CSV table of C-alpha atoms in Angstrom, one decimal:
chain,number,residue,atom,x,y,z
F,14,MET,CA,101.7,130.4,119.3
F,15,SER,CA,104.2,127.8,118.2
F,16,THR,CA,107.3,128.8,116.2
F,17,PRO,CA,106.9,128.0,112.5
F,18,THR,CA,108.9,125.1,111.2
F,19,ARG,CA,109.6,123.6,107.8
F,20,TYR,CA,106.4,121.5,108.1
F,21,THR,CA,104.1,124.1,109.6
F,22,HIS,CA,102.5,124.9,106.2
F,23,LEU,CA,101.3,121.3,105.9
F,24,SER,CA,98.9,121.9,108.8
F,25,GLU,CA,96.9,124.6,106.9
F,26,PRO,CA,93.5,123.0,106.1
F,27,ASP,CA,93.0,122.1,102.4
F,28,PRO,CA,89.9,124.0,101.1
F,29,ALA,CA,88.5,120.7,99.8
F,30,TRP,CA,88.7,119.3,103.3
F,31,LEU,CA,87.0,122.4,104.8
F,32,ALA,CA,84.1,121.9,102.5
F,33,VAL,CA,83.7,118.3,103.5
F,34,ALA,CA,84.2,119.1,107.2
F,35,GLU,CA,81.5,121.7,107.2
F,36,ALA,CA,79.0,119.4,105.5
F,37,HIS,CA,79.8,116.5,108.0
F,38,ALA,CA,80.1,118.6,111.2
F,39,PRO,CA,77.1,116.8,112.9
F,40,LEU,CA,78.7,113.4,112.2
F,41,ASP,CA,82.0,114.5,113.5
F,42,ALA,CA,80.4,115.8,116.7
F,43,LEU,CA,78.7,112.5,117.2
F,44,ALA,CA,82.0,110.6,116.6
F,45,ALA,CA,83.7,112.8,119.2
F,46,LYS,CA,81.0,112.0,121.7
F,47,MET,CA,81.4,108.3,121.0
F,48,TYR,CA,85.1,108.5,121.5
F,49,SER,CA,84.7,110.2,124.8
F,50,LEU,CA,82.9,107.0,126.2
F,51,PRO,CA,84.8,104.5,128.3
F,52,ILE,CA,86.2,101.8,126.1
F,53,SER,CA,83.7,99.2,127.5
F,54,GLU,CA,80.8,101.4,126.4
F,55,PHE,CA,82.4,102.4,123.1
F,56,ARG,CA,82.7,98.7,122.2
F,57,LYS,CA,78.9,98.4,122.4
F,58,VAL,CA,78.5,100.8,119.5
F,59,PRO,CA,78.5,98.7,116.3
F,60,TYR,CA,81.6,99.5,114.3
F,61,LYS,CA,81.0,100.5,110.7
F,62,PRO,CA,83.8,101.2,108.2
F,63,GLY,CA,83.6,104.4,106.3
F,64,PRO,CA,81.6,104.8,103.1
F,65,LEU,CA,83.0,103.3,99.9
F,66,PRO,CA,84.0,105.3,96.8
F,67,ASP,CA,81.5,105.3,94.0
F,68,ASN,CA,84.0,103.3,91.8
F,69,VAL,CA,84.9,100.7,94.3
F,70,PRO,CA,85.2,97.1,92.9
F,71,LYS,CA,82.1,95.0,93.5
F,72,PRO,CA,82.0,91.5,94.9
F,73,GLY,CA,80.9,89.0,92.3
F,74,ILE,CA,81.6,91.4,89.5
F,75,ASP,CA,85.2,92.5,90.0
F,76,ILE,CA,86.4,90.4,93.0
F,77,THR,CA,85.4,87.7,95.5
F,78,ILE,CA,85.5,88.1,99.2
F,79,ARG,CA,85.6,85.3,101.8
F,80,THR,CA,86.7,84.7,105.4
F,81,ASP,CA,88.8,82.1,107.1
F,82,LYS,CA,90.2,81.3,110.6
F,83,VAL,CA,93.8,81.3,111.8
F,84,LEU,CA,95.0,79.5,114.9
F,85,VAL,CA,97.7,81.7,116.6
F,86,ARG,CA,100.4,80.9,119.0
F,87,ASP,CA,98.4,80.8,122.2
F,88,GLY,CA,95.7,78.6,120.7
F,89,THR,CA,93.2,81.4,120.0
F,90,SER,CA,91.4,81.4,116.7
F,91,ILE,CA,91.3,84.8,114.9
F,92,GLY,CA,89.7,85.8,111.6
F,93,VAL,CA,91.1,86.8,108.2
F,94,ARG,CA,89.2,88.5,105.3
F,95,ILE,CA,90.4,87.4,101.9
F,96,TYR,CA,89.9,89.4,98.7
F,97,GLU,CA,90.6,87.7,95.4
F,98,PRO,CA,90.4,89.0,91.8
F,99,LEU,CA,88.0,87.1,89.6
F,100,GLN,CA,90.8,86.2,87.2
F,101,ARG,CA,93.0,83.9,89.3
F,102,HIS,CA,96.2,82.1,88.6
F,103,ASP,CA,98.8,80.3,90.7
F,104,GLY,CA,101.7,82.3,92.1
F,105,GLN,CA,100.0,85.6,92.7
F,106,THR,CA,101.4,88.2,95.1
F,107,LEU,CA,100.0,88.4,98.6
F,108,PHE,CA,99.1,91.8,99.9
F,109,PHE,CA,98.9,91.3,103.7
F,110,ASN,CA,96.9,94.1,105.3
F,111,VAL,CA,96.9,95.1,108.9
F,112,HIS,CA,94.0,97.4,109.7
F,113,GLY,CA,94.1,100.7,111.6
F,114,GLY,CA,92.1,101.9,114.5
F,115,GLY,CA,94.6,102.9,117.2
F,116,TRP,CA,95.1,99.2,118.1
F,117,THR,CA,91.7,99.4,120.0
F,118,VAL,CA,89.0,99.5,117.3
F,119,GLY,CA,88.6,98.4,113.7
F,120,THR,CA,88.1,95.3,111.7
F,121,PRO,CA,89.6,93.7,108.6
F,122,GLU,CA,87.0,95.9,106.7
F,123,THR,CA,88.5,99.1,108.0
F,124,GLU,CA,90.5,99.5,104.8
F,125,GLU,CA,87.7,97.9,102.7
F,126,ALA,CA,88.0,100.3,99.7
F,127,GLN,CA,91.8,99.9,99.6
F,128,ASN,CA,91.6,96.1,99.9
F,129,ARG,CA,89.1,95.8,97.1
F,130,MET,CA,91.1,98.2,94.8
F,131,VAL,CA,94.3,96.3,95.4
F,132,ALA,CA,92.7,92.9,94.7
F,133,ALA,CA,91.0,94.2,91.5
F,134,GLY,CA,93.8,96.5,90.3
F,135,THR,CA,97.0,94.5,90.9
F,136,ASP,CA,98.1,90.9,90.6
F,137,CYS,CA,97.5,90.4,94.4
F,138,VAL,CA,95.4,88.3,96.7
F,139,VAL,CA,94.6,90.4,99.7
F,140,VAL,CA,94.4,89.0,103.2
F,141,SER,CA,93.3,91.4,106.0
F,142,VAL,CA,93.9,90.1,109.6
F,143,ASP,CA,91.5,90.5,112.5
F,144,TYR,CA,94.1,90.8,115.3
F,145,ARG,CA,93.0,91.1,118.9
F,146,LEU,CA,92.6,94.6,120.3
F,147,ALA,CA,93.8,96.6,123.2
F,148,PRO,CA,93.3,97.4,126.1
F,149,GLU,CA,92.1,93.8,126.7
F,150,PHE,CA,95.1,92.6,124.5
F,151,PRO,CA,97.9,95.2,124.7
F,152,PHE,CA,101.3,94.9,123.0
F,153,PRO,CA,102.6,92.4,121.9
F,154,TYR,CA,99.3,90.7,121.0
F,155,ALA,CA,98.6,92.6,117.8
F,156,VAL,CA,102.1,92.0,116.5
F,157,HIS,CA,102.0,88.3,117.4
F,158,ASP,CA,98.6,87.7,116.0
F,159,SER,CA,99.5,89.5,112.8
F,160,MET,CA,102.8,87.6,112.4
F,161,ASP,CA,101.1,84.3,113.0
F,162,ALA,CA,98.5,85.2,110.4
F,163,LEU,CA,101.2,86.1,107.9
F,164,LEU,CA,102.9,82.7,108.6
F,165,TRP,CA,99.6,81.0,108.1
F,166,CYS,CA,99.3,82.7,104.6
F,167,ILE,CA,102.8,81.4,103.8
F,168,ASP,CA,101.8,77.9,104.9
F,169,GLN,CA,98.6,78.1,102.9
F,170,ALA,CA,100.3,79.4,99.8
F,171,VAL,CA,99.0,76.7,97.6
F,172,ASP,CA,95.4,77.0,98.7
F,173,LEU,CA,95.6,80.8,98.5
F,174,GLY,CA,97.2,80.6,95.1
F,175,ILE,CA,100.1,82.9,96.1
F,176,ASP,CA,103.8,82.8,95.7
F,177,PRO,CA,105.1,82.7,99.3
F,178,HIS,CA,108.2,84.6,98.2
F,179,LYS,CA,106.2,87.6,96.8
F,180,ILE,CA,104.5,89.4,99.7
F,181,VAL,CA,103.7,93.1,100.1
F,182,LEU,CA,102.9,94.2,103.7
F,183,GLY,CA,100.4,97.0,104.2
F,184,GLY,CA,98.8,98.9,107.0
F,185,GLY,CA,97.2,102.2,107.9
F,186,SER,CA,97.9,104.2,111.1
F,187,ALA,CA,98.3,101.6,113.9
F,188,GLY,CA,98.2,99.0,111.2
F,189,ALA,CA,101.2,100.6,109.6
F,190,ASN,CA,103.0,100.5,112.9
F,191,ILE,CA,102.4,96.7,113.1
F,192,CYS,CA,103.3,96.4,109.5
F,193,ALA,CA,106.7,98.0,110.1
F,194,ALA,CA,107.2,95.7,113.1
F,195,LEU,CA,106.5,92.7,110.8
F,196,SER,CA,109.1,93.9,108.3
F,197,LEU,CA,111.7,94.0,111.1
F,198,ILE,CA,110.7,90.5,112.3
F,199,CYS,CA,110.9,89.1,108.8
F,200,ARG,CA,114.3,90.6,108.2
F,201,ASP,CA,115.7,89.5,111.5
F,202,THR,CA,114.3,85.9,111.3
F,203,GLY,CA,115.4,85.1,107.8
F,204,ILE,CA,112.0,85.6,106.2
F,205,GLN,CA,113.0,88.9,104.5
F,206,GLY,CA,113.3,87.4,101.0
F,207,THR,CA,109.5,86.9,101.0
F,208,ILE,CA,108.7,90.6,101.6
F,209,ILE,CA,109.1,92.6,98.4
F,210,GLY,CA,107.4,95.8,99.6
F,211,GLN,CA,105.7,97.6,102.5
F,212,VAL,CA,102.9,100.2,102.3
F,213,LEU,CA,102.9,102.4,105.4
F,214,ASN,CA,99.9,104.7,105.2
F,215,ILE,CA,99.7,107.6,107.8
F,216,PRO,CA,102.0,105.5,110.1
F,217,VAL,CA,102.6,105.5,113.8
F,218,THR,CA,106.3,105.0,114.2
F,219,CYS,CA,107.4,106.0,117.7
F,220,HIS,CA,105.9,106.3,121.2
F,221,PRO,CA,105.7,110.0,122.1
F,222,ALA,CA,107.7,109.5,125.3
F,223,HIS,CA,110.7,108.1,123.3
F,224,PHE,CA,110.7,110.1,120.1
F,225,PRO,CA,114.2,111.3,119.2
F,226,ALA,CA,113.4,115.0,118.9
F,227,ASP,CA,117.1,115.8,118.7
F,228,GLN,CA,117.2,114.1,115.3
F,229,TYR,CA,113.9,114.9,113.7
F,230,GLU,CA,111.4,117.6,113.6
F,231,TYR,CA,108.5,116.8,116.0
F,232,ARG,CA,105.9,119.5,116.2
F,233,SER,CA,102.9,117.9,114.6
F,234,TYR,CA,101.3,116.8,118.0
F,235,GLU,CA,101.4,120.5,119.0
F,236,GLN,CA,100.4,122.0,115.6
F,237,ASN,CA,97.6,119.5,115.1
F,238,LYS,CA,96.5,119.2,118.7
F,239,GLU,CA,92.8,119.7,118.1
F,240,VAL,CA,92.3,118.6,114.5
F,241,PRO,CA,89.3,116.4,113.2
F,242,LEU,CA,89.1,112.6,113.1
F,243,VAL,CA,92.2,111.8,115.3
F,244,ASP,CA,93.5,114.6,117.5
F,245,ALA,CA,96.5,114.5,119.9
F,246,ALA,CA,94.4,113.5,123.0
F,247,ARG,CA,92.8,110.6,121.2
F,248,MET,CA,96.2,109.4,119.9
F,249,HIS,CA,97.7,109.6,123.5
F,250,LEU,CA,94.7,107.5,124.7
F,251,TYR,CA,95.3,104.9,122.0
F,252,TRP,CA,99.0,104.7,123.1
F,253,TYR,CA,97.8,104.3,126.8
F,254,PHE,CA,95.6,101.3,125.8
F,255,TYR,CA,98.2,99.6,123.6
F,256,VAL,CA,101.4,100.3,125.7
F,257,PRO,CA,100.3,100.7,129.4
F,258,ASN,CA,104.0,100.5,130.5
F,259,PRO,CA,105.7,102.9,128.1
F,260,GLU,CA,108.8,103.1,130.3
F,261,ILE,CA,109.3,99.3,129.7
F,262,ASP,CA,107.9,98.7,126.2
F,263,GLY,CA,107.8,102.2,124.6
F,264,SER,CA,111.3,102.0,123.1
F,265,ASN,CA,110.9,98.4,121.8
F,266,PRO,CA,111.4,98.6,118.0
F,267,LEU,CA,108.3,96.5,117.6
F,268,VAL,CA,106.4,99.3,119.3
F,269,SER,CA,108.6,102.2,118.0
F,270,PRO,CA,110.2,101.0,114.7
F,271,LEU,CA,111.8,104.4,114.3
F,272,LEU,CA,114.1,103.4,117.2
F,273,ALA,CA,115.3,100.1,115.6
F,274,GLU,CA,119.1,99.8,115.7
F,275,SER,CA,119.1,99.5,112.0
F,276,LEU,CA,116.5,99.8,109.2
F,277,ALA,CA,118.9,98.5,106.6
F,278,ASN,CA,117.9,95.7,104.2
F,279,LEU,CA,114.2,96.3,104.7
F,280,PRO,CA,111.9,96.1,101.6
F,281,PRO,CA,111.0,99.1,99.5
F,282,ALA,CA,108.4,101.3,101.2
F,283,LEU,CA,105.6,103.7,100.4
F,284,VAL,CA,105.0,106.2,103.2
F,285,GLN,CA,101.9,108.3,102.8
F,286,VAL,CA,101.5,111.2,105.3
F,287,ALA,CA,98.6,113.6,106.1
F,288,GLY,CA,99.7,117.2,106.8
F,289,MET,CA,97.1,118.1,109.4
F,290,ASP,CA,97.8,115.0,111.5
F,291,PRO,CA,99.5,114.6,114.9
F,292,LEU,CA,101.3,111.6,113.3
F,293,ARG,CA,102.7,113.7,110.4
F,294,ASP,CA,106.3,114.2,111.7
F,295,GLU,CA,106.9,110.7,112.9
F,296,GLY,CA,105.8,109.4,109.5
F,297,LEU,CA,108.2,111.8,107.7
F,298,ALA,CA,110.9,110.9,110.2
F,299,PHE,CA,110.5,107.2,109.5
F,300,ALA,CA,110.7,107.9,105.8
F,301,GLN,CA,114.0,109.8,106.3
F,302,ALA,CA,115.4,107.0,108.5
F,303,LEU,CA,114.5,104.4,105.8
F,304,GLU,CA,116.1,106.5,103.1
F,305,LYS,CA,119.2,107.1,105.2
F,306,SER,CA,119.5,103.3,105.7
F,307,GLY,CA,119.4,102.7,101.9
F,308,VAL,CA,115.8,101.6,101.6
F,309,ASN,CA,114.1,102.6,98.4
F,310,THR,CA,111.4,104.9,99.8
F,311,THR,CA,108.5,106.8,98.2
F,312,VAL,CA,106.9,109.6,100.2
F,313,LYS,CA,103.5,111.1,99.4
F,314,ILE,CA,102.3,114.0,101.5
F,315,TYR,CA,98.7,115.3,101.5
F,316,PRO,CA,98.9,118.9,102.8
F,317,GLY,CA,96.0,120.2,104.9
F,318,MET,CA,94.3,116.8,105.2
F,319,PRO,CA,93.7,115.2,108.6
F,320,HIS,CA,94.5,111.7,109.7
F,321,ALA,CA,92.4,109.0,107.9
F,322,PHE,CA,90.9,111.6,105.6
F,323,TYR,CA,90.2,108.8,103.1
F,324,VAL,CA,87.1,107.9,105.1
F,325,TYR,CA,85.6,110.6,102.9
F,326,PRO,CA,86.1,108.6,99.7
F,327,ASN,CA,85.0,111.0,97.0
F,328,LEU,CA,87.5,113.7,98.0
F,329,THR,CA,90.1,114.3,95.3
F,330,PRO,CA,93.0,113.6,97.8
F,331,SER,CA,91.2,110.4,98.9
F,332,ALA,CA,91.1,109.2,95.3
F,333,ASP,CA,94.8,110.1,94.9
F,334,TYR,CA,95.6,108.2,98.1
F,335,PHE,CA,94.0,105.0,96.8
F,336,GLU,CA,95.5,105.4,93.3
F,337,THR,CA,98.9,106.0,94.8
F,338,THR,CA,98.7,102.8,96.8
F,339,VAL,CA,97.6,100.7,93.9
F,340,GLN,CA,100.1,102.1,91.4
F,341,TRP,CA,103.0,101.8,93.8
F,342,ILE,CA,102.2,98.1,94.3
F,343,ARG,CA,102.0,97.7,90.5
F,344,ASP,CA,105.4,99.3,90.2
F,345,VAL,CA,106.9,97.1,92.9
F,346,LEU,CA,105.6,94.0,91.2
F,347,GLN,CA,106.9,95.1,87.8
F,348,GLY,CA,110.3,95.8,89.4
F,349,ASP,CA,110.4,92.4,91.0
F,350,LYS,CA,109.5,90.8,87.7
F,351,GLU,CA,112.2,92.6,85.9
F,352,THR,CA,114.8,91.7,88.5
F,353,LYS,CA,113.9,88.0,88.3
F,354,ASN,CA,114.0,88.1,84.5
F,355,LYS,CA,117.6,89.5,84.7
F,356,GLU,CA,118.6,86.8,87.2
F,357,THR,CA,117.4,84.0,84.8
F,358,ASN,CA,119.0,85.5,81.7
């Protein structure tokens, strides 16, 4: 048995989760069987995002949804999914979403509920990018595709109706990893003024082989080794697909943003962490590193919930997760507005 640490209690299952887990045990068993397939066979199974909350905004009633194509740096065309509020005006904020799925699965609809809620509940146009997936396209394809799509949004600001200097980056899990990489790129290439916030939900922040365990607690892979949805073995497999040469690429800050030389001057961040998740400790470590670097950081922990628990949308913690994301973006936009008003007065 592992020695208790200050985060050990976060792994104790939430009773609300236990009730859902028992009811959905057959589906979880089927999912585990699917994930045991070779990636070539797994890809043949049609991917379906999780069920939507009962109160999710509806296309044609609350929002509109459309798709477009983006030409990336190697000449390949990738897709984007665009969510717009019905009440439009020029100069809206862009919420640029990078979907989760361990860099190997998922689509722009992976965070469908979140994307609809942000489009309907904030002054944002949402663009979700369909970056290419590992293992066929390992690092750095996902980062490059996502960055090129972000630059496309900036270039298409007039057509999208957005202010190219008001962008919030967002991502879940592997998508949050890419999002953190984009924040570093934007800061280091002079685009930083365009990014006013970053939403890092249940983030991947460091390759396990390079995690600085001498600086941060790192027991969540052990404590949550065999948890539902995403266990330790599955996460290691995702890493193997995305970074096949960890000794070469694993310490790259665009792979492991926790290892960046500096996190200073990055935009304000929301970091949401699940307690019963192998990724818990690296999410909390990244939040600590951001705060130490002077970045305004909000941390929200969901004790006893597994990775991607929000795929069960009518759980109380799931509703809280979505509401926290939307409210945090509203607060960032309000703060940005007040700052600009002060600058002009």
